[in-house]
Amino acid sequence: MAQKIKVFVDSDVIISSQISNLGAAYFLLNETDLQLYISNLSLVELIDVGKKLKIETRRLVSLVKKRFNQVNLKENSRELKRQFNDYTKDPEDIHVVAGATLAGVDFLLTYNMKDYKIDKIKRDFNLICLRPAQLLQYLRSL
Amino acid sequence: MDLSAKVYTPEQVASMLQLSKNTIYDLISRGEIIAKRIGKVYRIPAKSLSFVFEGLDYDLYLAEQEDLKNLPKIKKSLSKTRSKLWLKKSRSS
């Protein structure tokens, strides 16, 4: 069996998939050839954002359990900043890059490309940042 | 760009895709490029060439547009959440 492509999914993509079932994020999360990852910190923020946007916590937790592998970021905030500060334009996005590198994925999926230093991330971690539709397009080319 | 607005000739498309005119006619006959036959000539709508303009097939382009409609409210909420959580973490570490 071919090895599945490993993908870390930013919270904006997961929330998008729960708002519309016609969007690229929804299609991507239902793509069975992918092994999806989030971090423990992503899960905390997902639940908080879900509450703000009236998405049931139970639904989000169930999706994560069913579809995602979870990596645990143990470093404190200062340590994460020290290691990953150079990879994002916004310090609040650091945990996403940290989670993706810990998971050892091939792709980081996000709708927030402008806040990640994608060339540096690619160079240092061999990790490609894409939007969901771009990854779906890539899958069609395989 | 408005993908529904424009049509192209097979010659123009050949030039855009750096393919021969015959290849374009071949792709049209196989259904890989959707074109409209008007009398003896073909016209190709821009949405058939979505990949050229957007880097995405048309269905994926539409799926992305669907997500982008909801993105402002998601970004706003996520940004508030990240500020709150990171502020808390920074204080505790």
Short mmCIF file of C-alpha atoms in Angstrom, two decimals, chain A residues 10-12 15-16 19-20 22-27 41 44-45 48-49 52-53 75-78 80-81 91-96 111-112 114 116 131 133-134 136-137 140, chain B residues 50-51 54-93:
data_model
loop_
_atom_site.label_atom_id
_atom_site.label_comp_id
_atom_site.label_asym_id
_atom_site.label_seq_id
_atom_site.Cartn_x
_atom_site.Cartn_y
_atom_site.Cartn_z
CA ASP A 10 -4.00 24.85 10.52
CA SER A 11 -7.11 25.67 12.54
CA ASP A 12 -8.56 28.05 9.92
CA ILE A 15 -13.01 25.50 11.01
CA SER A 16 -13.70 26.19 7.31
CA ILE A 19 -18.79 25.82 8.15
CA SER A 20 -19.29 24.68 4.55
CA LEU A 22 -18.89 22.71 -0.44
CA GLY A 23 -15.46 24.18 0.26
CA ALA A 24 -11.98 22.89 -0.46
CA ALA A 25 -11.28 22.41 3.26
CA TYR A 26 -14.22 20.01 3.62
CA PHE A 27 -13.17 18.03 0.55
CA LEU A 41 -2.47 23.60 21.25
CA VAL A 44 -7.49 24.10 22.45
CA GLU A 45 -7.84 27.00 20.02
CA ASP A 48 -12.43 28.20 21.60
CA VAL A 49 -12.98 29.41 18.02
CA LYS A 52 -17.33 31.81 19.07
CA LEU A 53 -18.69 30.59 15.72
CA GLU A 75 7.80 23.38 25.31
CA ASN A 76 6.84 26.49 27.12
CA SER A 77 5.96 29.60 25.18
CA ARG A 78 9.44 31.12 25.53
CA LEU A 80 8.74 27.78 21.24
CA LYS A 81 9.44 31.41 20.45
CA PRO A 91 4.27 35.27 16.99
CA GLU A 92 0.80 33.84 17.66
CA ASP A 93 1.25 31.45 14.72
CA ILE A 94 4.49 29.94 16.02
CA HIS A 95 2.80 26.85 17.51
CA VAL A 96 1.52 25.87 14.05
CA TYR A 111 -5.44 29.86 4.56
CA ASN A 112 -3.02 32.20 6.28
CA LYS A 114 0.98 35.53 4.24
CA TYR A 116 4.22 32.24 7.40
CA ARG A 131 -3.90 26.12 0.61
CA ALA A 133 -7.27 23.48 -3.03
CA GLN A 134 -3.60 23.52 -4.02
CA LEU A 136 -6.12 18.72 -3.87
CA GLN A 137 -4.73 19.86 -7.22
CA ARG A 140 -4.78 14.95 -8.94
CA SER B 50 -9.02 27.90 -14.88
CA PHE B 51 -5.76 26.07 -14.30
CA GLU B 54 -5.61 30.25 -11.01
CA GLY B 55 -3.34 27.19 -10.86
CA LEU B 56 -6.49 25.21 -10.02
CA ASP B 57 -9.06 23.20 -11.94
CA TYR B 58 -12.38 25.01 -12.12
CA ASP B 59 -14.14 22.85 -9.52
CA LEU B 60 -11.27 23.38 -7.07
CA TYR B 61 -11.28 27.10 -7.84
CA LEU B 62 -14.99 27.23 -6.93
CA ALA B 63 -14.40 25.16 -3.77
CA GLU B 64 -11.69 27.59 -2.69
CA GLN B 65 -13.95 30.57 -3.35
CA GLU B 66 -16.59 28.93 -1.12
CA ASP B 67 -14.10 28.77 1.77
CA LEU B 68 -12.85 32.30 1.14
CA LYS B 69 -16.37 33.67 1.68
CA ASN B 70 -16.27 32.49 5.32
CA LEU B 71 -12.64 33.25 5.97
CA PRO B 72 -12.89 36.82 7.35
CA LYS B 73 -15.04 35.76 10.32
CA ILE B 74 -12.85 32.69 10.92
CA LYS B 75 -9.67 34.79 10.88
CA LYS B 76 -11.18 37.33 13.25
CA SER B 77 -12.20 34.67 15.78
CA LEU B 78 -8.94 32.76 15.45
CA SER B 79 -6.89 35.88 15.92
CA LYS B 80 -8.79 36.77 19.13
CA THR B 81 -8.36 33.22 20.42
CA ARG B 82 -4.64 33.11 19.65
CA SER B 83 -4.06 36.46 21.32
CA LYS B 84 -5.87 35.24 24.44
CA LEU B 85 -4.12 31.85 24.60
CA TRP B 86 -0.64 33.16 23.83
CA LEU B 87 -0.99 35.98 26.29
CA LYS B 88 -1.94 33.43 28.95
CA LYS B 89 0.98 31.16 28.02
CA SER B 90 3.49 34.03 27.94
CA ARG B 91 2.42 35.07 31.43
CA SER B 92 2.69 31.55 32.80
CA SER B 93 6.13 30.77 31.32
#
